[in-house]
XYZ file of C-alpha atoms in Angstrom:
718
model
C 18.739 -32.015 1.791
C 20.132 -30.117 4.755
C 18.417 -30.628 8.057
C 17.254 -27.564 9.924
C 15.145 -26.863 12.950
C 11.789 -25.181 12.624
C 10.734 -23.288 15.736
C 7.139 -22.638 14.848
C 5.752 -20.481 17.624
C 2.170 -19.492 17.018
C -0.042 -17.285 19.098
C -3.281 -19.115 19.735
C -6.557 -17.579 20.715
C -6.285 -19.414 24.025
C -2.858 -17.923 24.641
C -0.932 -21.164 24.046
C 1.875 -21.805 21.602
C 2.988 -24.710 19.458
C 6.521 -25.573 18.454
C 7.497 -28.264 15.979
C 10.657 -29.829 14.560
C 11.000 -31.144 11.029
C 13.228 -31.233 8.013
C 12.461 -28.652 5.346
C 10.886 -31.315 3.149
C 8.446 -32.549 5.790
C 7.516 -29.213 7.366
C 4.161 -29.207 5.611
C 3.159 -32.479 7.268
C 3.365 -31.083 10.813
C 0.168 -31.309 12.822
C -2.050 -28.385 11.666
C -3.785 -28.437 15.057
C -0.593 -27.175 16.669
C -0.094 -24.266 14.250
C -2.980 -21.866 14.541
C -3.810 -19.161 12.025
C -3.030 -16.240 14.320
C 0.617 -16.682 13.333
C 2.106 -14.040 11.052
C 5.280 -16.066 10.343
C 7.632 -18.654 11.870
C 11.260 -18.778 12.721
C 13.613 -21.438 11.391
C 16.932 -21.975 13.134
C 19.850 -23.696 11.428
C 22.461 -25.632 13.430
C 24.955 -22.833 12.698
C 22.586 -20.378 14.456
C 21.335 -18.706 11.291
C 17.730 -17.571 11.657
C 15.210 -17.467 8.823
C 11.899 -15.733 9.459
C 9.091 -16.597 7.074
C 6.689 -13.749 6.366
C 3.299 -13.719 4.652
C 3.423 -10.108 3.453
C 5.106 -8.827 0.295
C 8.095 -6.516 -0.042
C 7.622 -3.766 -2.623
C 10.106 -1.197 -1.410
C 8.452 -0.263 1.865
C 10.929 -2.202 4.021
C 8.299 -4.047 6.024
C 10.123 -7.388 5.834
C 12.966 -5.824 7.794
C 10.603 -4.253 10.325
C 8.651 -7.472 10.793
C 11.866 -9.431 11.282
C 13.001 -6.894 13.888
C 9.853 -7.510 15.929
C 10.298 -11.276 16.051
C 14.063 -11.069 16.535
C 13.591 -8.674 19.458
C 11.635 -11.224 21.450
C 13.677 -14.189 20.232
C 16.920 -12.483 21.351
C 18.813 -13.856 18.349
C 21.882 -12.432 16.617
C 20.511 -9.855 14.163
C 23.527 -10.316 11.910
C 22.378 -13.899 11.257
C 18.752 -13.054 10.392
C 17.183 -13.208 6.957
C 13.625 -13.511 5.716
C 11.849 -15.594 3.134
C 8.304 -15.616 1.831
C 5.763 -18.012 3.266
C 3.961 -20.203 0.740
C 0.234 -19.535 0.266
C -0.321 -23.152 -0.773
C 1.413 -24.375 2.365
C -0.646 -21.894 4.330
C -3.806 -23.470 2.935
C -2.653 -27.044 3.512
C -1.609 -26.315 7.099
C -4.770 -24.596 8.223
C -3.843 -20.999 7.337
C -1.119 -20.717 9.935
C 0.068 -17.379 8.508
C -3.408 -15.923 8.207
C -3.952 -13.127 5.699
C -1.379 -12.559 2.934
C -2.643 -9.144 1.862
C -0.052 -6.362 1.793
C -1.889 -3.069 1.696
C -3.440 -0.336 3.771
C -0.113 0.308 5.522
C -1.005 -2.765 7.536
C 1.949 -5.155 7.676
C 3.462 -4.069 10.985
C 0.284 -2.772 12.626
C -1.484 -6.061 11.893
C 1.336 -8.536 12.544
C 3.265 -7.005 15.440
C 1.568 -9.062 18.134
C 1.682 -12.564 16.588
C 5.293 -12.081 15.502
C 6.408 -10.843 18.907
C 4.543 -13.674 20.621
C 6.112 -16.184 18.246
C 9.593 -14.903 19.048
C 8.988 -14.863 22.800
C 7.550 -18.379 22.817
C 10.454 -19.757 20.797
C 12.975 -18.121 23.130
C 11.297 -19.596 26.214
C 11.309 -23.084 24.734
C 14.956 -22.809 23.724
C 15.847 -21.746 27.250
C 13.796 -24.597 28.696
C 15.618 -27.062 26.437
C 19.043 -25.757 27.446
C 18.181 -25.761 31.161
C 16.915 -29.314 30.969
C 20.047 -30.449 29.166
C 22.230 -28.870 31.864
C 19.994 -29.779 34.781
C 19.847 -26.140 35.920
C 16.824 -23.946 36.756
C 15.558 -21.878 33.832
C 15.587 -18.779 35.982
C 19.386 -18.936 36.148
C 19.698 -18.694 32.359
C 20.074 -15.585 30.265
C 19.794 -15.067 26.512
C 21.614 -12.652 24.238
C 22.431 -12.728 20.512
C 21.318 -16.323 20.029
C 23.388 -17.696 22.934
C 21.904 -19.132 26.140
C 24.135 -18.788 29.195
C 23.882 -20.323 32.640
C 25.173 -17.458 34.723
C 26.420 -19.331 37.846
C 28.345 -22.026 35.970
C 29.370 -20.093 32.881
C 27.967 -22.803 30.588
C 26.676 -21.592 27.218
C 24.974 -23.076 24.179
C 23.695 -21.651 20.910
C 20.097 -21.745 19.718
C 21.099 -24.032 16.867
C 22.551 -26.596 19.271
C 19.341 -27.033 21.277
C 16.670 -26.355 18.670
C 15.915 -30.054 18.261
C 15.380 -30.351 22.024
C 13.241 -27.238 22.149
C 10.956 -28.774 19.560
C 9.956 -31.398 22.125
C 9.257 -28.967 24.959
C 5.842 -28.056 26.233
C 4.641 -24.791 24.765
C 4.340 -21.934 27.262
C 0.808 -21.131 28.345
C 1.551 -17.422 28.019
C 4.397 -15.098 27.175
C 5.554 -11.767 28.495
C 6.373 -9.225 25.808
C 8.912 -6.477 26.249
C 7.859 -2.870 26.591
C 8.887 -0.794 23.565
C 11.186 1.312 25.721
C 13.195 -1.848 26.442
C 13.704 -2.796 22.794
C 17.244 -3.309 21.506
C 16.598 -4.603 17.964
C 13.107 -3.314 17.295
C 12.890 0.444 17.549
C 16.362 0.882 16.069
C 17.182 2.421 12.640
C 18.747 -0.799 11.353
C 19.745 -1.219 7.742
C 17.307 -3.035 5.511
C 17.957 -6.726 4.998
C 17.339 -6.507 1.249
C 19.685 -3.595 0.509
C 22.892 -5.539 -0.322
C 21.291 -7.640 -3.058
C 19.671 -4.557 -4.581
C 22.949 -2.648 -4.557
C 24.806 -5.496 -6.253
C 22.065 -6.238 -8.762
C 21.606 -9.713 -7.360
C 17.967 -9.075 -6.438
C 15.640 -10.582 -9.029
C 12.183 -9.286 -9.803
C 9.541 -11.329 -11.559
C 10.167 -9.503 -14.820
C 13.782 -10.782 -14.639
C 12.777 -14.416 -14.206
C 14.138 -16.984 -16.629
C 13.182 -20.664 -16.595
C 14.465 -23.485 -18.823
C 12.504 -23.668 -22.071
C 10.532 -20.526 -21.250
C 8.522 -18.705 -23.917
C 7.381 -15.102 -23.793
C 3.943 -13.601 -24.366
C 2.849 -10.083 -25.288
C -0.839 -9.270 -24.919
C -3.349 -6.679 -26.033
C -6.818 -6.124 -24.588
C -9.574 -3.909 -25.911
C -8.621 -0.307 -25.097
C -12.232 0.486 -24.218
C -13.381 -0.739 -20.820
C -16.243 -3.179 -21.399
C -15.126 -3.951 -24.966
C -14.461 -7.460 -26.237
C -12.447 -9.321 -28.849
C -14.271 -10.109 -32.082
C -11.371 -11.634 -33.958
C -7.968 -11.077 -35.551
C -6.016 -11.820 -38.722
C -2.871 -13.771 -37.761
C -1.287 -14.408 -41.166
C 1.413 -11.727 -41.219
C 2.302 -12.025 -37.525
C 2.480 -15.817 -37.579
C 5.340 -15.770 -40.087
C 7.463 -13.276 -38.158
C 10.737 -14.358 -36.475
C 10.452 -16.307 -33.233
C 6.652 -16.488 -33.181
C 5.370 -19.778 -31.772
C 1.631 -19.152 -31.528
C -1.103 -16.512 -31.609
C -3.850 -17.076 -29.081
C -7.139 -15.576 -28.068
C -7.591 -15.198 -24.311
C -11.311 -15.843 -24.051
C -12.938 -12.702 -25.481
C -10.621 -10.505 -23.425
C -7.355 -10.237 -25.318
C -4.950 -11.485 -27.982
C -1.598 -12.993 -26.997
C 1.412 -13.585 -29.210
C 3.823 -16.203 -27.857
C 7.413 -16.124 -29.091
C 10.943 -17.100 -28.158
C 11.669 -13.557 -26.984
C 9.316 -10.896 -25.677
C 10.290 -8.238 -28.213
C 9.563 -10.705 -31.009
C 6.141 -11.270 -29.478
C 5.505 -7.551 -29.095
C 6.608 -6.772 -32.664
C 4.316 -9.462 -34.047
C 1.464 -8.233 -31.864
C 1.848 -4.761 -33.376
C 1.469 -6.317 -36.845
C -1.836 -8.009 -36.000
C -5.117 -6.707 -37.356
C -7.489 -6.965 -34.388
C -11.236 -6.425 -34.528
C -12.718 -5.129 -31.281
C -16.332 -4.903 -30.205
C -16.271 -1.539 -28.381
C -19.155 -2.495 -26.118
C -21.578 -0.126 -24.365
C -19.103 2.492 -23.113
C -17.507 3.828 -26.300
C -19.070 7.279 -25.793
C -17.690 7.776 -22.273
C -15.423 10.823 -22.005
C -14.079 13.371 -19.574
C -17.092 15.552 -20.357
C -19.740 12.870 -19.786
C -18.118 11.806 -16.518
C -17.770 15.400 -15.322
C -21.413 16.166 -16.081
C -22.592 13.210 -14.022
C -20.308 14.109 -11.121
C -21.644 17.669 -11.132
C -25.193 16.305 -11.013
C -24.232 14.404 -7.882
C -23.223 17.622 -6.171
C -26.791 18.911 -6.550
C -28.665 15.781 -5.436
C -30.988 16.510 -2.524
C -29.252 14.138 -0.147
C -26.579 11.506 -0.327
C -25.424 8.669 1.872
C -24.403 10.188 5.198
C -21.030 9.149 6.551
C -20.503 11.775 9.246
C -23.097 13.953 10.950
C -22.900 16.228 13.970
C -25.584 18.759 14.842
C -27.641 20.420 12.095
C -25.225 21.548 9.408
C -27.809 22.351 6.721
C -29.809 24.507 9.116
C -26.671 26.236 10.355
C -25.658 27.058 6.778
C -29.140 28.235 5.823
C -29.303 30.597 8.803
C -25.761 31.956 8.509
C -24.797 35.290 6.985
C -21.225 34.174 6.228
C -21.385 31.214 3.851
C -18.496 30.150 1.626
C -18.835 27.519 -1.089
C -16.138 25.965 -3.262
C -16.097 23.004 -5.671
C -13.061 20.712 -5.955
C -12.152 17.728 -8.125
C -9.702 14.830 -8.154
C -8.822 13.024 -11.412
C -8.107 9.483 -12.456
C -4.490 8.605 -11.729
C -2.424 5.585 -12.787
C -0.193 3.533 -10.507
C 2.653 3.646 -13.035
C 4.919 1.250 -11.136
C 8.407 0.887 -12.583
C 7.935 -2.853 -13.062
C 5.096 -3.263 -15.568
C 2.507 -5.969 -15.078
C 3.929 -9.454 -15.647
C 3.689 -13.052 -14.503
C 5.236 -16.386 -15.437
C 3.116 -19.547 -15.404
C 3.955 -23.225 -15.747
C 0.769 -25.237 -16.263
C 0.288 -28.984 -16.512
C -2.962 -30.905 -16.119
C -1.811 -31.853 -12.615
C -0.263 -28.605 -11.314
C -0.184 -24.870 -11.907
C 2.626 -22.614 -10.690
C 2.907 -18.861 -11.031
C 5.788 -16.472 -10.388
C 3.995 -13.213 -9.728
C 4.702 -9.794 -8.194
C 1.596 -9.857 -6.034
C 0.503 -7.866 -3.008
C -1.804 -10.688 -1.937
C -0.407 -14.149 -2.546
C -3.452 -15.808 -1.002
C -5.864 -14.117 -3.404
C -3.459 -14.857 -6.254
C -3.587 -18.558 -5.333
C -7.391 -18.486 -5.476
C -7.260 -16.767 -8.860
C -4.911 -19.255 -10.510
C -6.828 -22.194 -9.047
C -10.030 -20.893 -10.592
C -8.375 -20.083 -13.921
C -6.555 -23.426 -14.147
C -9.492 -25.518 -13.010
C -7.272 -27.244 -10.454
C -7.633 -27.505 -6.687
C -5.783 -24.758 -4.848
C -3.699 -27.465 -3.168
C -2.334 -28.313 -6.621
C -1.271 -24.738 -7.302
C 1.534 -22.550 -6.001
C 2.433 -18.860 -5.980
C 6.146 -18.055 -6.015
C 6.961 -14.518 -4.949
C 9.851 -12.208 -5.586
C 10.069 -8.611 -4.457
C 7.793 -6.223 -6.335
C 9.101 -3.420 -8.511
C 6.399 -1.188 -7.102
C 2.849 -2.044 -6.126
C 0.963 0.971 -4.736
C -2.265 -1.068 -4.654
C -2.311 -2.179 -8.315
C -1.026 -5.642 -7.537
C -3.833 -6.365 -5.109
C -5.846 -7.232 -8.233
C -5.105 -10.394 -10.172
C -6.618 -9.885 -13.599
C -3.087 -10.326 -14.949
C -2.547 -13.615 -13.072
C -5.746 -15.030 -14.529
C -4.720 -13.927 -18.017
C -1.268 -15.484 -17.648
C -2.802 -18.829 -16.628
C -5.270 -18.785 -19.526
C -2.354 -18.303 -21.911
C -0.178 -21.009 -20.326
C -3.060 -23.504 -20.331
C -2.919 -23.416 -24.114
C 0.782 -24.403 -24.044
C 0.880 -27.044 -21.264
C 4.235 -28.131 -19.885
C 6.032 -24.984 -21.058
C 6.684 -21.985 -18.810
C 5.327 -18.789 -20.366
C 6.281 -15.318 -19.172
C 3.613 -12.748 -19.962
C 4.683 -9.098 -19.877
C 2.353 -6.191 -20.490
C 3.890 -3.338 -22.443
C 3.950 0.009 -20.668
C 1.074 1.069 -22.907
C -0.988 -1.971 -21.933
C -0.178 -1.407 -18.262
C -1.088 2.287 -18.370
C -4.394 1.831 -20.198
C -5.666 -1.193 -18.244
C -5.052 -0.074 -14.691
C -7.296 0.069 -11.638
C -7.155 3.857 -11.384
C -7.391 6.196 -8.458
C -11.155 6.862 -8.294
C -12.463 10.081 -9.792
C -14.571 12.393 -7.620
C -15.826 15.939 -7.257
C -16.611 17.674 -3.991
C -18.600 20.695 -2.891
C -17.534 22.302 0.365
C -19.959 24.710 2.023
C -18.960 26.346 5.300
C -20.076 29.052 7.703
C -18.123 31.338 10.014
C -19.440 32.671 13.294
C -19.017 36.207 14.593
C -15.596 35.355 16.042
C -14.284 33.965 12.774
C -14.581 30.307 13.775
C -15.768 27.430 11.596
C -19.321 26.940 12.830
C -20.918 24.682 10.250
C -19.814 22.654 7.255
C -21.395 20.473 4.587
C -19.093 18.309 2.497
C -20.740 16.608 -0.484
C -18.628 14.034 -2.334
C -19.816 12.886 -5.739
C -18.079 10.063 -7.528
C -16.721 6.584 -7.608
C -16.720 3.941 -4.937
C -14.053 1.284 -5.337
C -16.270 -1.255 -3.618
C -19.298 -0.224 -5.658
C -17.358 -0.643 -8.892
C -15.394 -3.850 -8.380
C -16.454 -5.371 -5.016
C -20.178 -4.709 -4.478
C -20.351 -7.393 -1.788
C -18.525 -4.937 0.492
C -21.275 -2.328 0.270
C -23.558 -1.703 3.231
C -27.166 -1.393 2.059
C -25.846 -0.295 -1.311
C -23.519 2.341 0.143
C -19.793 2.512 0.836
C -18.589 3.676 4.282
C -14.983 3.416 3.080
C -15.305 6.555 0.967
C -15.203 8.609 4.195
C -11.731 7.516 5.322
C -10.117 10.414 7.158
C -13.493 12.021 7.822
C -14.855 9.809 10.616
C -15.796 11.170 14.017
C -14.439 9.651 17.226
C -11.367 7.616 18.076
C -9.411 5.248 15.875
C -8.399 4.983 12.242
C -9.284 7.689 9.743
C -10.747 10.253 12.123
C -11.271 13.930 11.399
C -8.826 16.342 13.017
C -11.394 18.881 14.173
C -14.436 19.371 16.363
C -17.033 21.277 14.339
C -20.403 22.117 15.971
C -22.507 21.397 12.881
C -21.079 18.975 10.336
C -22.504 16.878 7.531
C -20.434 14.741 5.151
C -22.271 12.680 2.539
C -21.622 10.847 -0.705
C -23.496 10.370 -3.962
C -22.182 7.324 -5.790
C -21.567 7.355 -9.517
C -19.396 4.660 -11.069
C -18.250 5.277 -14.657
C -16.949 2.425 -16.807
C -13.297 3.195 -16.007
C -12.462 0.776 -13.214
C -11.077 2.217 -9.958
C -8.875 0.518 -7.400
C -6.735 1.033 -4.353
C -4.061 3.616 -5.106
C -1.534 4.359 -2.379
C -3.540 6.321 0.195
C -6.869 5.482 -1.475
C -9.794 7.674 -0.313
C -7.723 9.501 2.271
C -5.980 11.367 -0.551
C -8.896 13.199 -2.113
C -10.782 13.590 1.163
C -7.936 15.450 2.842
C -7.111 17.471 -0.270
C -10.700 18.708 -0.215
C -11.011 19.181 3.526
C -7.625 20.680 4.353
C -7.730 23.002 1.350
C -11.163 24.283 2.328
C -10.215 24.713 5.984
C -7.414 26.892 4.674
C -9.904 28.849 2.585
C -12.065 29.408 5.645
C -9.074 30.565 7.692
C -8.152 33.153 5.061
C -11.776 34.250 4.713
C -11.828 34.838 8.471
C -8.569 36.763 8.263
C -6.876 34.314 10.602
C -3.625 32.370 10.675
C -4.201 28.893 9.157
C -2.352 27.164 12.013
C -4.169 28.925 14.845
C -7.484 28.515 13.027
C -6.920 24.758 13.016
C -5.587 24.463 16.561
C -8.671 26.153 17.952
C -10.754 23.212 16.701
C -8.383 20.521 18.055
C -8.757 20.691 21.840
C -10.250 17.177 21.813
C -7.685 15.812 19.346
C -4.361 15.717 21.239
C -2.553 13.361 18.836
C -3.649 15.303 15.765
C -2.560 18.456 17.533
C 0.841 17.030 18.497
C 1.927 16.313 14.914
C 0.612 19.674 13.751
C 2.537 21.509 16.466
C 5.659 19.489 15.636
C 5.778 20.540 11.979
C 4.842 24.111 12.840
C 7.716 24.321 15.306
C 10.226 22.798 12.871
C 9.096 25.227 10.175
C 9.215 28.224 12.562
C 5.628 28.859 11.479
C 4.972 31.494 14.123
C 7.893 33.539 12.836
C 7.876 35.456 9.587
C 8.883 33.313 6.623
C 12.094 34.245 4.823
C 11.527 36.686 1.980
C 10.257 34.861 -1.087
C 9.191 31.765 0.857
C 5.505 30.869 1.164
C 4.069 28.198 3.431
C 1.079 25.907 3.641
C -0.016 23.418 6.293
C -2.235 20.329 6.649
C -3.028 17.574 9.174
C -4.727 14.162 9.008
C -5.287 10.756 10.577
C -5.292 7.625 8.447
C -4.160 3.997 8.480
C -3.856 4.210 12.247
C -1.346 7.086 12.237
C -1.364 10.824 12.779
C 0.442 13.006 10.264
C 0.955 16.679 9.442
C 2.979 18.639 6.919
C 4.273 22.112 6.220
C 5.220 22.922 2.630
C 7.476 25.754 1.567
C 7.388 27.056 -1.992
C 8.888 29.959 -3.873
C 8.301 31.646 -7.222
C 10.719 31.633 -10.127
C 9.407 34.059 -12.708
C 5.719 33.090 -12.738
C 6.266 29.425 -11.874
C 5.986 27.676 -8.524
C 8.989 25.839 -7.135
C 8.695 23.291 -4.302
C 11.546 23.900 -1.879
C 10.883 22.059 1.358
C 8.391 19.692 2.927
C 8.353 18.927 6.648
C 6.369 15.870 7.724
C 5.599 14.774 11.271
C 4.148 11.317 11.748
C 3.112 9.441 14.871
C 2.812 5.702 14.215
C 2.559 4.905 17.925
C 5.479 2.495 18.016
C 8.254 3.093 15.511
C 9.769 -0.344 14.821
C 12.426 1.218 12.587
C 12.443 5.043 12.581
C 14.686 5.194 9.524
C 12.262 3.073 7.499
C 9.428 5.371 8.535
C 11.380 8.424 7.426
C 12.110 6.813 4.061
C 8.470 5.836 3.710
C 7.442 9.437 4.349
C 9.919 10.675 1.746
C 8.750 8.105 -0.791
C 5.095 8.830 -0.079
C 5.704 12.539 -0.627
C 7.440 11.849 -3.937
C 4.658 9.530 -5.096
C 1.856 11.812 -3.918
C 3.376 15.012 -5.253
C 4.057 13.370 -8.598
C 0.337 12.779 -8.928
C -0.672 16.130 -7.437
C 1.577 18.104 -9.762
C 1.229 16.105 -12.974
C -0.903 12.965 -12.603
C -4.082 12.858 -14.660
C -5.646 10.242 -16.887
C -8.099 11.538 -19.472
C -10.928 9.547 -21.046
C -12.008 9.735 -24.669
C -14.089 7.200 -26.537
C -14.286 5.030 -23.418
C -10.486 4.627 -23.275
C -7.654 6.096 -21.202
C -5.564 8.451 -23.340
C -2.261 8.430 -21.431
C -0.150 5.524 -22.647
C 3.405 6.079 -21.386
C 5.567 8.499 -19.442
C 5.652 10.936 -22.351
C 1.969 11.659 -21.708
C 1.782 10.664 -18.038
C 4.540 12.723 -16.482
C 6.025 11.801 -13.123
C 8.028 13.865 -10.663
C 11.652 14.366 -11.696
C 14.651 14.878 -9.471
C 14.687 18.597 -10.202
C 11.046 18.856 -9.069
C 11.535 17.073 -5.761
C 11.634 19.236 -2.631
C 13.800 18.544 0.380
C 11.838 16.382 2.824
C 12.396 16.423 6.573
C 10.638 13.809 8.667
C 9.836 13.989 12.374
C 8.939 10.595 13.859
C 6.846 10.852 17.022
C 5.995 7.870 19.226
C 2.946 7.917 21.487
C 3.594 4.220 22.311
C -0.089 3.424 22.964
C -1.133 2.312 19.466
C 0.196 0.816 16.224
C -0.123 2.759 12.988
C 1.102 2.470 9.407
C 3.645 4.691 7.700
C 3.479 4.109 3.953
C 0.367 6.019 2.958
C -0.633 8.798 5.416
C 1.992 11.381 4.305
C 0.451 11.582 0.820
C -2.777 12.915 2.315
C -1.072 15.953 3.866
C 1.669 16.618 1.329
C -0.796 17.552 -1.416
C -2.983 20.059 0.501
C 0.029 21.541 2.273
C 1.641 22.275 -1.097
C -1.569 23.640 -2.627
C -2.135 25.866 0.396
C 1.419 27.161 0.011
C 0.750 27.799 -3.683
C -2.219 29.962 -2.677
C -0.043 31.857 -0.217
C 2.468 32.506 -3.013
C 0.121 33.337 -5.884
C -3.318 34.093 -4.489
C -4.641 31.363 -6.788
C -6.597 28.651 -5.005
C -5.926 25.207 -6.518
C -9.207 23.294 -6.346
C -8.683 20.964 -9.281
C -5.698 18.638 -9.657
C -3.144 18.290 -11.102
C -1.355 21.571 -10.458
C 0.185 21.504 -13.954
C -3.141 22.402 -15.556
C -3.133 25.725 -13.677
C -0.165 27.008 -15.696
C 1.925 27.478 -12.549
C 4.492 24.794 -13.412
C 7.065 24.971 -16.206
C 6.352 22.695 -19.147
C-alpha cells in the first residue's frame, strides 16, 4: 500500500488545529481528540505533491465539490492542477468522533456551511508545512513564501514541495489561530474554474450507483403497494419463479415484493407476472377532490398558526374600501431524477455495506445499521455521484428496503433498482397547498395591508413531527419572515399577517428543490403583481417603493430590471414579468420575457440576478441558476401529480412531462457579491423564475395564472 501524508487540519472551537501523519490504512486510528468535529474535510498530500481533499457532502450535479475544494486550496496555496476530491466515509466519521460533522447535502448549504472550517483547515496545513520547511532549513518562517505547492526561502533561493515536508509538518505544533484571506485577495477561490468532475463525465468514465457491478452480484426489482398506507397481503409466485434467471421471490416485511434474478430485466419481467394481493389500507378513497375540499376548508378557518405579523392586518382589511382577494394553489410534484432510485447492498452477519446515491451519508449509515441489526461501526456507506437528487435522496426508505432484501441472501451483493413507475409513484412529493391572498390599497395606490393564509401540508408534520414547535411548523414560512437573515420577505408592509392551517393528506411530502420557498413566492410575488396592476402602477416601481429597508433585495431587483431595460418600452410582441426573493441565505430576482405564437405562450428569455455574498466560483453559480430555472419551470409549466384511489396517477414521463429543449428560454445570470455573508445558489432561482414567468403571461394574455401548472390553462401547446 502506498504511503501518503495526511494533513488533517481541523478548526476547533478553541481556535486550535490538529495535524496528523499516517498511512492510508491506519488513518482511522489517529487520536480522535486531535480531530474535532468542526472539520468539513481534510487534505491528503502525496509525496509527488498531489492533493486529495476529502469532503462530507455529496455531488449531484451542483458542482459543490469543486467549490469546496477551491476554498481549501486557496488557503493551502497548493497547485490547483494537482487537486482532486474524494468522499469522506461516514463510518470513519463515526469512529473518529465525527471529524467531518454533518453529511447532509441539501438546503443549498454545502459552501455556506463549510466555507469556514475548510478555509481554516487549508490555512493551518499551509502554516505547518511552512514551519516544517523552515525548521529543516534553519531559516525564519517569515522569510518563506508559498505558491502552487512549493515553499521558497526568498533570501537563499531554497525551495521544497509540500510532498517533501509533509511528514515533518505532521510533527509540528498546531497553530493557535490562523489568518484567512479576504475574498478580494483570492486567486483560486472566486475564479470560474472548470469543474473537477467534468473530464470523467465527458469520457463516460464516471460511474453512478446504477452502473455499479460487483462480482457475483444479483439484481432485484421491487413493487410496493401503490396506495400510501397500504400493505402486502400475499402473492402467488408459481409462474414468476420458473421464469429465466429468477433466483428468489421475497416479501419485504409487509411493504413490498422483490424478485431477485441474474439480471434486472429478468427480475422486472418476473415481477410483472406476479399476482400480488394488496391491503389498500385506510386511504383508498383519497383523491384530488377530497384533498382540495380539505384545503379549501383551511382557507376559511378562523385563525391559523401565525408565522409573520406586523400591525393589525385584519382590522386594516376590514376598514378598507379597496380590498382584493385571490386564491392560489400549488400541486404535488415529483422529483423525477434521471437516475431512478437504486442501491446495492452486501450483507453478512458481521458487516453490512451499501453503495447508495445518497444526499446524507450519515443518515444512510444510521438507516442501514438499524435495518441490518448491526452496530453502525460494522456498516459502511460507499458513495458515487448522484444522477440527480433534488431532495429525494435525503430520505432512505430505499436504503432500508435494499438491506432487508440483501439480508435474505447473505454473502451475495444485491443491486435493487426501482422501475421508473415505482420511483414516480413512491416519491416524497413537493407538498400540496392552497393560499388565499387578501390585500388593501391606500389612497395613493400603495399596499397598505395584507393577509396571507396558507392551507396545506407541512413536511415536518407529515414525516418528522419531532421538528414541530408546539404542534406547528415555522418552516412553512420560508421566504416570508420579517427581519434580517435567511428567508426574509422583500417588502415593508404596514399591516401584515401570514398564517398557516396544517392539513396532511396520506400522500407523503418531502424536500423538493426549493421546498417551501417555491409556493410561498409564487403566491406572494404573483399577488403583489396583481395589486400593482389593480393600482394602475408599474410592477417594478410598486415593489421598489416597499423596499427602502431592504437594500440587498433591492439591489438584485434593480440589476435584473436594468439588464432587461425594464424602464424602456418592451419590443413589440414581448411581454415581461418580474419577481424578487430571499432564501437559503441569498438574494435573487428575475425578469421573464414571453411572446405569443398564435394563442400559445412562448418563453423567450429569463434574466436572473443572484447575490450569494461570496461567489466561490461564479461560473458554477451561473450554471446553478440556469439549472434551477430549467427544473423549476419544468414543474411550473407541466409538473402535476394527481391522486385517485389513494395512489399517484403519473407513472412515467409520458404522463409526467418535463421541460424539453424547445421549451427552454435563454437564461442570463448576473452574479452580485456583497461580500458580507455566505448564501447558497442551487435553489433560490426557482422561487423567482415561476412568478416572473406567470406575471409575464398575465402581461401577454390578461389571464392571471393562480393555479399551477401552466399547461392546464390551455396556454401551452400540447
